[in-house]
Amino acid sequence: MSAGPGSPEGLHRAFRHLPPELNSHVAAAVSHLHEWTERHGLIGTTTARERFDRADFGSFAAATYPTADQRGLCLIADWFAWLFLLDDQLDDGVLGKDPLRTGELMSQIFEVLTGDGDALPARAPSIVTSLADLWQRTEASPRWRARFVDHVITGGLAARWEADNRARGTIPDVPSYVENRRHTGAIYVCMDLIEVVEGIDLPTDVYDSEPFARALRAACDVVCWTNDVYSLDKETALGEYHNLVTVVRHAHALTTDQAVDRVTALITDEVDAFTRWEEEALRALPGHTGLLEPYFAGMRSWMRGNFDWSARTRRYRDAADAGPETVDYLELALVDGASGSPGEQR
């Protein structure tokens, strides 16, 4: 990688005005997460457990939700585990190349979310049964839950879009990728959780207002594109091209270093755009400052915390070193109940 904007130093400059933070309950979250994943059968093999522990999702939760209380942080850590384990299945496994199986799994997930986690689909796999536990523990207003479900549905549609692309060998154009990336990354879902841990409930008209929506979109893009820079080697090793660096390189006939530099410059621009839209929202919506300030603080923590975690986690380095034939960290039992008979995926 070059020593320009796309280098680690260049990315660090993009986040220089966002101070790092860490939740004081990090140790409790790490311990709780280990117990929760075991209790729900999410991680069975030694290989998968070692890889999961090295990713350090408890610390990731602590870096992105620094003000959550212990109960809230443990809930966030569980959500992170669930989202990342699902993401691995959709990105790295057979499921991610099969739109039909992806659709079947997402249908079971939606069934849990629309039923408040009270009833489980028949033969539900562990990724679905564990979601029921999460959904019952996530206390929020009906409008928040409706918004959250909508974001999960949109994410499911985007995941199927990616699966279609993989099945056809299609590299998406930049605008299509950017639009779908916000949802395949589940970042709107994660931003929704700011309201849960902060105990706030943003009115729909405030959430949909232009300055808030634009600030949120900028923050989401920063998180997703930062992830793309750090996960590039892993995804390249696995033959995955749903990555902004890869898409930009393909669209503009660039070298990898040039594409990384361009994406890093885009990240810097979006951090600046977030700041401008945050200021505009606070000016335009003075009656909602008490709700907006903690939400914007949460977005800043997410951008910075994601950068710090991405720079140190072994989640991306391990898979990049292993190569495309070594994805034995995928747990087939997570999705078997929704994607054919047990053991069907090989």
mmCIF file of C-alpha atoms in Angstrom:
data_model
loop_
_atom_site.group_PDB
_atom_site.id
_atom_site.type_symbol
_atom_site.label_atom_id
_atom_site.label_comp_id
_atom_site.label_asym_id
_atom_site.label_seq_id
_atom_site.Cartn_x
_atom_site.Cartn_y
_atom_site.Cartn_z
ATOM 1 C CA MET A 1 0.000 0.000 0.000
ATOM 2 C CA SER A 2 1.264 3.453 -0.808
ATOM 3 C CA ALA A 3 2.419 6.003 1.735
ATOM 4 C CA GLY A 4 -0.208 8.486 0.535
ATOM 5 C CA PRO A 5 -3.777 9.049 1.739
ATOM 6 C CA GLY A 6 -4.560 5.357 1.427
ATOM 7 C CA SER A 7 -1.907 4.335 3.927
ATOM 8 C CA PRO A 8 -2.779 3.733 7.602
ATOM 9 C CA GLU A 9 -1.399 7.218 8.279
ATOM 10 C CA GLY A 10 -3.697 8.674 5.638
ATOM 11 C CA LEU A 11 -6.725 6.994 7.162
ATOM 12 C CA HIS A 12 -5.681 8.167 10.615
ATOM 13 C CA ARG A 13 -5.690 11.756 9.375
ATOM 14 C CA ALA A 14 -9.287 11.301 8.223
ATOM 15 C CA PHE A 15 -10.326 10.581 11.828
ATOM 16 C CA ARG A 16 -7.999 12.976 13.633
ATOM 17 C CA HIS A 17 -10.857 15.155 14.931
ATOM 18 C CA LEU A 18 -12.768 12.172 16.360
ATOM 19 C CA PRO A 19 -11.208 11.171 19.704
ATOM 20 C CA PRO A 20 -11.139 7.446 20.574
ATOM 21 C CA GLU A 21 -13.232 6.218 23.503
ATOM 22 C CA LEU A 22 -13.734 2.883 25.255
ATOM 23 C CA ASN A 23 -16.596 1.720 27.450
ATOM 24 C CA SER A 24 -15.505 0.846 30.999
ATOM 25 C CA HIS A 25 -17.651 -2.336 30.906
ATOM 26 C CA VAL A 26 -15.565 -3.924 28.143
ATOM 27 C CA ALA A 27 -14.399 -6.910 30.220
ATOM 28 C CA ALA A 28 -17.961 -7.766 31.233
ATOM 29 C CA ALA A 29 -19.080 -7.586 27.604
ATOM 30 C CA VAL A 30 -16.285 -9.889 26.432
ATOM 31 C CA SER A 31 -17.106 -12.463 29.118
ATOM 32 C CA HIS A 32 -20.844 -12.265 28.497
ATOM 33 C CA LEU A 33 -20.419 -12.632 24.741
ATOM 34 C CA HIS A 34 -18.446 -15.853 25.107
ATOM 35 C CA GLU A 35 -21.200 -17.347 27.264
ATOM 36 C CA TRP A 36 -24.039 -16.109 25.020
ATOM 37 C CA THR A 37 -22.597 -17.529 21.799
ATOM 38 C CA GLU A 38 -22.012 -20.892 23.464
ATOM 39 C CA ARG A 39 -25.492 -21.008 24.993
ATOM 40 C CA HIS A 40 -27.154 -20.359 21.641
ATOM 41 C CA GLY A 41 -25.018 -22.788 19.674
ATOM 42 C CA LEU A 42 -23.552 -20.134 17.418
ATOM 43 C CA ILE A 43 -19.972 -21.376 17.604
ATOM 44 C CA GLY A 44 -19.198 -25.075 17.750
ATOM 45 C CA THR A 45 -15.822 -25.861 16.250
ATOM 46 C CA THR A 46 -12.473 -24.974 17.748
ATOM 47 C CA THR A 47 -11.433 -23.189 14.553
ATOM 48 C CA ALA A 48 -14.541 -21.021 14.569
ATOM 49 C CA ARG A 49 -14.182 -20.210 18.279
ATOM 50 C CA GLU A 50 -10.542 -19.208 17.916
ATOM 51 C CA ARG A 51 -11.301 -16.963 14.958
ATOM 52 C CA PHE A 52 -14.300 -15.426 16.711
ATOM 53 C CA ASP A 53 -12.310 -14.657 19.858
ATOM 54 C CA ARG A 54 -9.490 -13.087 17.850
ATOM 55 C CA ALA A 55 -11.968 -10.738 16.166
ATOM 56 C CA ASP A 56 -12.721 -9.277 19.631
ATOM 57 C CA PHE A 57 -16.308 -8.157 19.083
ATOM 58 C CA GLY A 58 -16.740 -7.276 22.758
ATOM 59 C CA SER A 59 -14.048 -4.633 22.442
ATOM 60 C CA PHE A 60 -15.587 -3.470 19.169
ATOM 61 C CA ALA A 61 -18.886 -2.875 20.965
ATOM 62 C CA ALA A 62 -17.062 -0.994 23.735
ATOM 63 C CA ALA A 63 -15.323 1.277 21.218
ATOM 64 C CA THR A 64 -18.496 2.122 19.297
ATOM 65 C CA TYR A 65 -20.921 2.502 22.234
ATOM 66 C CA PRO A 66 -18.687 4.055 24.918
ATOM 67 C CA THR A 67 -21.568 5.429 27.015
ATOM 68 C CA ALA A 68 -23.718 2.269 27.244
ATOM 69 C CA ASP A 69 -24.330 0.779 30.682
ATOM 70 C CA GLN A 70 -23.204 -2.800 31.302
ATOM 71 C CA ARG A 71 -26.528 -4.377 30.362
ATOM 72 C CA GLY A 72 -26.748 -2.296 27.212
ATOM 73 C CA LEU A 73 -23.177 -3.045 26.179
ATOM 74 C CA CYS A 74 -23.701 -6.788 26.596
ATOM 75 C CA LEU A 75 -26.774 -6.549 24.368
ATOM 76 C CA ILE A 76 -24.780 -4.621 21.763
ATOM 77 C CA ALA A 77 -21.973 -7.194 21.854
ATOM 78 C CA ASP A 78 -24.518 -9.950 21.222
ATOM 79 C CA TRP A 79 -25.992 -8.034 18.293
ATOM 80 C CA PHE A 80 -22.490 -7.594 16.875
ATOM 81 C CA ALA A 81 -21.776 -11.315 17.113
ATOM 82 C CA TRP A 82 -25.046 -12.151 15.416
ATOM 83 C CA LEU A 83 -24.557 -9.620 12.605
ATOM 84 C CA PHE A 84 -20.967 -10.608 11.883
ATOM 85 C CA LEU A 85 -21.680 -14.347 11.937
ATOM 86 C CA LEU A 86 -24.535 -13.786 9.502
ATOM 87 C CA ASP A 87 -22.298 -11.577 7.371
ATOM 88 C CA ASP A 88 -19.694 -14.339 7.112
ATOM 89 C CA GLN A 89 -22.326 -16.757 5.859
ATOM 90 C CA LEU A 90 -23.574 -14.281 3.267
ATOM 91 C CA ASP A 91 -20.130 -13.148 2.105
ATOM 92 C CA ASP A 92 -17.804 -16.126 2.471
ATOM 93 C CA GLY A 93 -19.992 -19.233 2.269
ATOM 94 C CA VAL A 94 -22.087 -21.099 -0.273
ATOM 95 C CA LEU A 95 -25.155 -19.249 0.979
ATOM 96 C CA GLY A 96 -23.811 -15.969 -0.371
ATOM 97 C CA LYS A 97 -23.707 -17.385 -3.893
ATOM 98 C CA ASP A 98 -27.251 -18.770 -3.791
ATOM 99 C CA PRO A 99 -30.021 -16.112 -3.986
ATOM 100 C CA LEU A 100 -32.741 -18.684 -3.245
ATOM 101 C CA ARG A 101 -31.140 -19.880 -0.025
ATOM 102 C CA THR A 102 -30.419 -16.306 0.975
ATOM 103 C CA GLY A 103 -34.086 -15.457 0.464
ATOM 104 C CA GLU A 104 -35.205 -18.449 2.542
ATOM 105 C CA LEU A 105 -32.997 -17.476 5.453
ATOM 106 C CA MET A 106 -34.038 -13.829 5.334
ATOM 107 C CA SER A 107 -37.702 -14.900 5.339
ATOM 108 C CA GLN A 108 -37.141 -16.758 8.609
ATOM 109 C CA ILE A 109 -35.346 -13.763 10.067
ATOM 110 C CA PHE A 110 -38.215 -11.449 9.112
ATOM 111 C CA GLU A 111 -40.693 -13.891 10.639
ATOM 112 C CA VAL A 112 -38.955 -13.543 14.001
ATOM 113 C CA LEU A 113 -38.744 -9.746 13.813
ATOM 114 C CA THR A 114 -42.359 -9.226 12.794
ATOM 115 C CA GLY A 115 -43.516 -11.576 15.542
ATOM 116 C CA ASP A 116 -41.528 -9.893 18.348
ATOM 117 C CA GLY A 117 -39.471 -13.062 18.791
ATOM 118 C CA ASP A 118 -42.357 -14.968 20.387
ATOM 119 C CA ALA A 119 -42.734 -17.688 17.750
ATOM 120 C CA LEU A 120 -39.975 -19.434 15.835
ATOM 121 C CA PRO A 121 -40.225 -20.811 12.300
ATOM 122 C CA ALA A 122 -40.185 -24.594 11.950
ATOM 123 C CA ARG A 123 -36.658 -26.099 11.848
ATOM 124 C CA ALA A 124 -35.146 -22.739 12.628
ATOM 125 C CA PRO A 125 -31.316 -22.742 12.594
ATOM 126 C CA SER A 126 -29.308 -21.216 15.420
ATOM 127 C CA ILE A 127 -28.835 -17.887 13.616
ATOM 128 C CA VAL A 128 -32.640 -17.531 13.781
ATOM 129 C CA THR A 129 -33.238 -18.854 17.304
ATOM 130 C CA SER A 130 -30.547 -16.563 18.718
ATOM 131 C CA LEU A 131 -32.194 -13.618 16.965
ATOM 132 C CA ALA A 132 -35.397 -14.332 18.864
ATOM 133 C CA ASP A 133 -33.486 -13.906 22.133
ATOM 134 C CA LEU A 134 -31.954 -10.628 20.937
ATOM 135 C CA TRP A 135 -35.271 -9.234 19.774
ATOM 136 C CA GLN A 136 -37.005 -9.981 23.057
ATOM 137 C CA ARG A 137 -34.204 -8.240 24.993
ATOM 138 C CA THR A 138 -34.179 -5.133 22.779
ATOM 139 C CA GLU A 139 -36.582 -2.736 24.472
ATOM 140 C CA ALA A 140 -37.785 0.117 22.263
ATOM 141 C CA SER A 141 -40.879 1.927 21.024
ATOM 142 C CA PRO A 142 -43.116 0.532 18.253
ATOM 143 C CA ARG A 143 -41.892 3.149 15.776
ATOM 144 C CA TRP A 144 -38.271 2.297 16.516
ATOM 145 C CA ARG A 145 -38.973 -1.395 16.054
ATOM 146 C CA ALA A 146 -40.756 -0.721 12.756
ATOM 147 C CA ARG A 147 -37.799 1.335 11.518
ATOM 148 C CA PHE A 148 -35.340 -1.326 12.645
ATOM 149 C CA VAL A 149 -37.270 -4.079 10.868
ATOM 150 C CA ASP A 150 -37.394 -1.968 7.718
ATOM 151 C CA HIS A 151 -33.622 -1.598 7.838
ATOM 152 C CA VAL A 152 -33.171 -5.358 8.279
ATOM 153 C CA ILE A 153 -35.500 -6.014 5.336
ATOM 154 C CA THR A 154 -33.567 -3.569 3.177
ATOM 155 C CA GLY A 155 -30.367 -5.292 4.243
ATOM 156 C CA GLY A 156 -31.811 -8.652 3.225
ATOM 157 C CA LEU A 157 -32.707 -7.335 -0.210
ATOM 158 C CA ALA A 158 -29.202 -5.918 -0.598
ATOM 159 C CA ALA A 159 -27.694 -9.268 0.444
ATOM 160 C CA ARG A 160 -29.751 -10.973 -2.230
ATOM 161 C CA TRP A 161 -28.550 -8.356 -4.746
ATOM 162 C CA GLU A 162 -24.979 -9.307 -3.863
ATOM 163 C CA ALA A 163 -25.791 -13.020 -4.180
ATOM 164 C CA ASP A 164 -27.274 -12.397 -7.638
ATOM 165 C CA ASN A 165 -24.111 -10.555 -8.652
ATOM 166 C CA ARG A 166 -21.920 -13.415 -7.459
ATOM 167 C CA ALA A 167 -24.039 -16.011 -9.245
ATOM 168 C CA ARG A 168 -23.718 -14.035 -12.491
ATOM 169 C CA GLY A 169 -20.136 -12.871 -12.005
ATOM 170 C CA THR A 170 -21.234 -9.225 -12.153
ATOM 171 C CA ILE A 171 -19.040 -6.471 -10.718
ATOM 172 C CA PRO A 172 -21.407 -3.615 -9.787
ATOM 173 C CA ASP A 173 -20.965 0.000 -10.819
ATOM 174 C CA VAL A 174 -19.914 2.510 -8.168
ATOM 175 C CA PRO A 175 -23.325 4.203 -7.534
ATOM 176 C CA SER A 176 -25.150 0.859 -7.219
ATOM 177 C CA TYR A 177 -22.487 -0.497 -4.917
ATOM 178 C CA VAL A 178 -22.464 2.566 -2.657
ATOM 179 C CA GLU A 179 -26.259 2.515 -2.286
ATOM 180 C CA ASN A 180 -26.417 -1.191 -1.467
ATOM 181 C CA ARG A 181 -23.284 -1.179 0.702
ATOM 182 C CA ARG A 182 -25.017 0.908 3.357
ATOM 183 C CA HIS A 183 -27.453 -1.957 3.809
ATOM 184 C CA THR A 184 -25.307 -5.056 3.275
ATOM 185 C CA GLY A 185 -23.104 -3.661 6.031
ATOM 186 C CA ALA A 186 -26.111 -3.446 8.408
ATOM 187 C CA ILE A 187 -24.808 -0.085 9.536
ATOM 188 C CA TYR A 188 -28.256 1.522 9.671
ATOM 189 C CA VAL A 189 -29.242 -1.325 11.986
ATOM 190 C CA CYS A 190 -26.232 -0.583 14.190
ATOM 191 C CA MET A 191 -26.940 3.153 14.227
ATOM 192 C CA ASP A 192 -30.522 2.355 15.280
ATOM 193 C CA LEU A 193 -29.096 0.723 18.404
ATOM 194 C CA ILE A 194 -27.737 4.098 19.541
ATOM 195 C CA GLU A 195 -31.295 4.981 20.559
ATOM 196 C CA VAL A 196 -31.619 1.788 22.598
ATOM 197 C CA VAL A 197 -28.463 2.306 24.654
ATOM 198 C CA GLU A 198 -29.049 6.059 25.062
ATOM 199 C CA GLY A 199 -32.715 5.683 25.999
ATOM 200 C CA ILE A 200 -33.904 8.103 23.319
ATOM 201 C CA ASP A 201 -36.659 7.827 20.722
ATOM 202 C CA LEU A 202 -36.253 10.036 17.667
ATOM 203 C CA PRO A 203 -39.562 11.248 16.151
ATOM 204 C CA THR A 204 -40.107 10.187 12.554
ATOM 205 C CA ASP A 205 -40.153 13.743 11.211
ATOM 206 C CA VAL A 206 -36.766 14.439 12.828
ATOM 207 C CA TYR A 207 -35.283 11.165 11.612
ATOM 208 C CA ASP A 208 -36.500 11.839 8.069
ATOM 209 C CA SER A 209 -35.400 15.492 8.000
ATOM 210 C CA GLU A 210 -32.778 16.283 5.367
ATOM 211 C CA PRO A 211 -29.943 17.400 7.668
ATOM 212 C CA PHE A 212 -30.282 14.414 9.999
ATOM 213 C CA ALA A 213 -30.690 11.929 7.144
ATOM 214 C CA ARG A 214 -27.667 13.353 5.323
ATOM 215 C CA ALA A 215 -25.512 13.276 8.468
ATOM 216 C CA LEU A 216 -26.549 9.682 9.121
ATOM 217 C CA ARG A 217 -25.845 8.668 5.539
ATOM 218 C CA ALA A 218 -22.388 10.253 5.672
ATOM 219 C CA ALA A 219 -21.555 8.451 8.926
ATOM 220 C CA CYS A 220 -22.778 5.137 7.498
ATOM 221 C CA ASP A 221 -20.665 5.572 4.374
ATOM 222 C CA VAL A 222 -17.584 6.382 6.450
ATOM 223 C CA VAL A 223 -18.004 3.173 8.451
ATOM 224 C CA CYS A 224 -18.661 0.955 5.433
ATOM 225 C CA TRP A 225 -15.866 2.376 3.296
ATOM 226 C CA THR A 226 -13.366 2.174 6.157
ATOM 227 C CA ASN A 227 -14.318 -1.462 6.551
ATOM 228 C CA ASP A 228 -13.747 -1.974 2.823
ATOM 229 C CA VAL A 229 -10.213 -0.591 3.012
ATOM 230 C CA TYR A 230 -9.265 -2.878 5.895
ATOM 231 C CA SER A 231 -11.065 -5.976 4.583
ATOM 232 C CA LEU A 232 -9.694 -5.638 1.037
ATOM 233 C CA ASP A 233 -6.960 -8.272 1.388
ATOM 234 C CA LYS A 234 -9.346 -10.746 3.010
ATOM 235 C CA GLU A 235 -12.011 -10.287 0.361
ATOM 236 C CA THR A 236 -9.529 -10.394 -2.496
ATOM 237 C CA ALA A 237 -8.158 -13.688 -1.146
ATOM 238 C CA LEU A 238 -11.692 -15.104 -1.119
ATOM 239 C CA GLY A 239 -12.501 -13.841 -4.617
ATOM 240 C CA GLU A 240 -14.989 -11.287 -3.275
ATOM 241 C CA TYR A 241 -15.380 -8.116 -5.331
ATOM 242 C CA HIS A 242 -18.125 -6.377 -3.324
ATOM 243 C CA ASN A 243 -15.672 -3.864 -1.915
ATOM 244 C CA LEU A 244 -15.510 -0.170 -2.774
ATOM 245 C CA VAL A 245 -11.780 -0.323 -3.488
ATOM 246 C CA THR A 246 -12.294 -3.160 -5.965
ATOM 247 C CA VAL A 247 -15.321 -1.501 -7.565
ATOM 248 C CA VAL A 248 -13.516 1.845 -7.940
ATOM 249 C CA ARG A 249 -10.411 0.131 -9.305
ATOM 250 C CA HIS A 250 -12.505 -1.723 -11.892
ATOM 251 C CA ALA A 251 -14.601 1.311 -12.874
ATOM 252 C CA HIS A 252 -11.654 3.660 -13.357
ATOM 253 C CA ALA A 253 -8.917 1.225 -14.461
ATOM 254 C CA LEU A 254 -6.719 2.064 -11.456
ATOM 255 C CA THR A 255 -4.044 0.163 -9.615
ATOM 256 C CA THR A 256 -4.979 -1.150 -6.191
ATOM 257 C CA ASP A 257 -2.924 1.542 -4.449
ATOM 258 C CA GLN A 258 -4.567 4.265 -6.530
ATOM 259 C CA ALA A 259 -8.021 2.901 -5.717
ATOM 260 C CA VAL A 260 -7.223 2.743 -1.989
ATOM 261 C CA ASP A 261 -6.015 6.346 -2.104
ATOM 262 C CA ARG A 262 -9.195 7.441 -3.850
ATOM 263 C CA VAL A 263 -11.446 5.660 -1.367
ATOM 264 C CA THR A 264 -9.491 7.130 1.553
ATOM 265 C CA ALA A 265 -10.015 10.610 0.099
ATOM 266 C CA LEU A 266 -13.738 9.853 -0.157
ATOM 267 C CA ILE A 267 -13.767 8.804 3.504
ATOM 268 C CA THR A 268 -12.146 12.096 4.508
ATOM 269 C CA ASP A 269 -14.733 14.017 2.484
ATOM 270 C CA GLU A 270 -17.596 12.145 4.139
ATOM 271 C CA VAL A 271 -16.268 12.789 7.653
ATOM 272 C CA ASP A 272 -16.277 16.493 6.767
ATOM 273 C CA ALA A 273 -19.774 16.200 5.280
ATOM 274 C CA PHE A 274 -21.026 14.580 8.483
ATOM 275 C CA THR A 275 -19.770 17.531 10.521
ATOM 276 C CA ARG A 276 -21.490 20.032 8.238
ATOM 277 C CA TRP A 277 -24.823 18.200 8.315
ATOM 278 C CA GLU A 278 -24.623 17.711 12.081
ATOM 279 C CA GLU A 279 -24.239 21.460 12.542
ATOM 280 C CA GLU A 280 -27.095 22.113 10.115
ATOM 281 C CA ALA A 281 -29.396 19.671 11.923
ATOM 282 C CA LEU A 282 -28.744 21.278 15.304
ATOM 283 C CA ARG A 283 -29.511 24.702 13.803
ATOM 284 C CA ALA A 284 -32.634 23.552 11.973
ATOM 285 C CA LEU A 285 -34.092 21.448 14.800
ATOM 286 C CA PRO A 286 -33.405 23.393 18.020
ATOM 287 C CA GLY A 287 -36.343 21.817 19.827
ATOM 288 C CA HIS A 288 -34.789 18.370 19.564
ATOM 289 C CA THR A 289 -31.248 19.081 20.727
ATOM 290 C CA GLY A 290 -31.594 16.718 23.696
ATOM 291 C CA LEU A 291 -32.273 13.839 21.310
ATOM 292 C CA LEU A 292 -29.912 14.826 18.530
ATOM 293 C CA GLU A 293 -26.757 15.451 20.541
ATOM 294 C CA PRO A 294 -26.445 11.903 21.950
ATOM 295 C CA TYR A 295 -27.361 10.444 18.566
ATOM 296 C CA PHE A 296 -24.669 12.460 16.783
ATOM 297 C CA ALA A 297 -22.182 11.586 19.520
ATOM 298 C CA GLY A 298 -23.038 7.947 18.876
ATOM 299 C CA MET A 299 -22.364 8.369 15.166
ATOM 300 C CA ARG A 300 -18.971 9.915 15.900
ATOM 301 C CA SER A 301 -18.141 7.058 18.257
ATOM 302 C CA TRP A 302 -19.133 4.599 15.566
ATOM 303 C CA MET A 303 -16.902 6.178 12.920
ATOM 304 C CA ARG A 304 -13.880 6.380 15.206
ATOM 305 C CA GLY A 305 -14.466 3.097 17.023
ATOM 306 C CA ASN A 306 -14.866 1.207 13.769
ATOM 307 C CA PHE A 307 -11.609 2.692 12.486
ATOM 308 C CA ASP A 308 -9.699 1.752 15.645
ATOM 309 C CA TRP A 309 -11.099 -1.791 15.773
ATOM 310 C CA SER A 310 -10.571 -2.399 12.047
ATOM 311 C CA ALA A 311 -6.925 -1.367 12.373
ATOM 312 C CA ARG A 312 -6.186 -3.917 15.105
ATOM 313 C CA THR A 313 -8.599 -6.859 14.665
ATOM 314 C CA ARG A 314 -7.324 -10.121 13.220
ATOM 315 C CA ARG A 315 -10.703 -10.808 11.592
ATOM 316 C CA TYR A 316 -9.489 -9.619 8.195
ATOM 317 C CA ARG A 317 -5.830 -10.639 8.392
ATOM 318 C CA ASP A 318 -6.538 -14.260 9.315
ATOM 319 C CA ALA A 319 -8.821 -14.907 6.345
ATOM 320 C CA ALA A 320 -6.479 -13.087 3.968
ATOM 321 C CA ASP A 321 -3.587 -15.305 5.064
ATOM 322 C CA ALA A 322 -5.678 -18.483 4.817
ATOM 323 C CA GLY A 323 -6.813 -18.004 1.211
ATOM 324 C CA PRO A 324 -9.980 -18.987 -0.661
ATOM 325 C CA GLU A 325 -9.860 -22.715 0.084
ATOM 326 C CA THR A 326 -9.708 -22.294 3.863
ATOM 327 C CA VAL A 327 -13.049 -21.065 5.172
ATOM 328 C CA ASP A 328 -13.420 -23.746 7.837
ATOM 329 C CA TYR A 329 -14.479 -21.069 10.314
ATOM 330 C CA LEU A 330 -17.973 -21.092 8.776
ATOM 331 C CA GLU A 331 -20.486 -22.905 10.991
ATOM 332 C CA LEU A 332 -22.902 -24.827 8.743
ATOM 333 C CA ALA A 333 -25.362 -25.352 11.610
ATOM 334 C CA LEU A 334 -25.985 -21.611 11.752
ATOM 335 C CA VAL A 335 -28.048 -21.715 8.559
ATOM 336 C CA ASP A 336 -28.745 -25.381 7.762
ATOM 337 C CA GLY A 337 -32.349 -25.250 8.907
ATOM 338 C CA ALA A 338 -33.050 -22.505 6.385
ATOM 339 C CA SER A 339 -30.905 -23.652 3.497
ATOM 340 C CA GLY A 340 -31.551 -27.306 2.860
ATOM 341 C CA SER A 341 -30.895 -30.466 4.818
ATOM 342 C CA PRO A 342 -28.198 -30.476 7.489
ATOM 343 C CA GLY A 343 -24.755 -30.864 6.045
ATOM 344 C CA GLU A 344 -25.914 -29.984 2.533
ATOM 345 C CA GLN A 345 -23.400 -27.182 2.200
ATOM 346 C CA ARG A 346 -19.909 -28.432 1.397
#
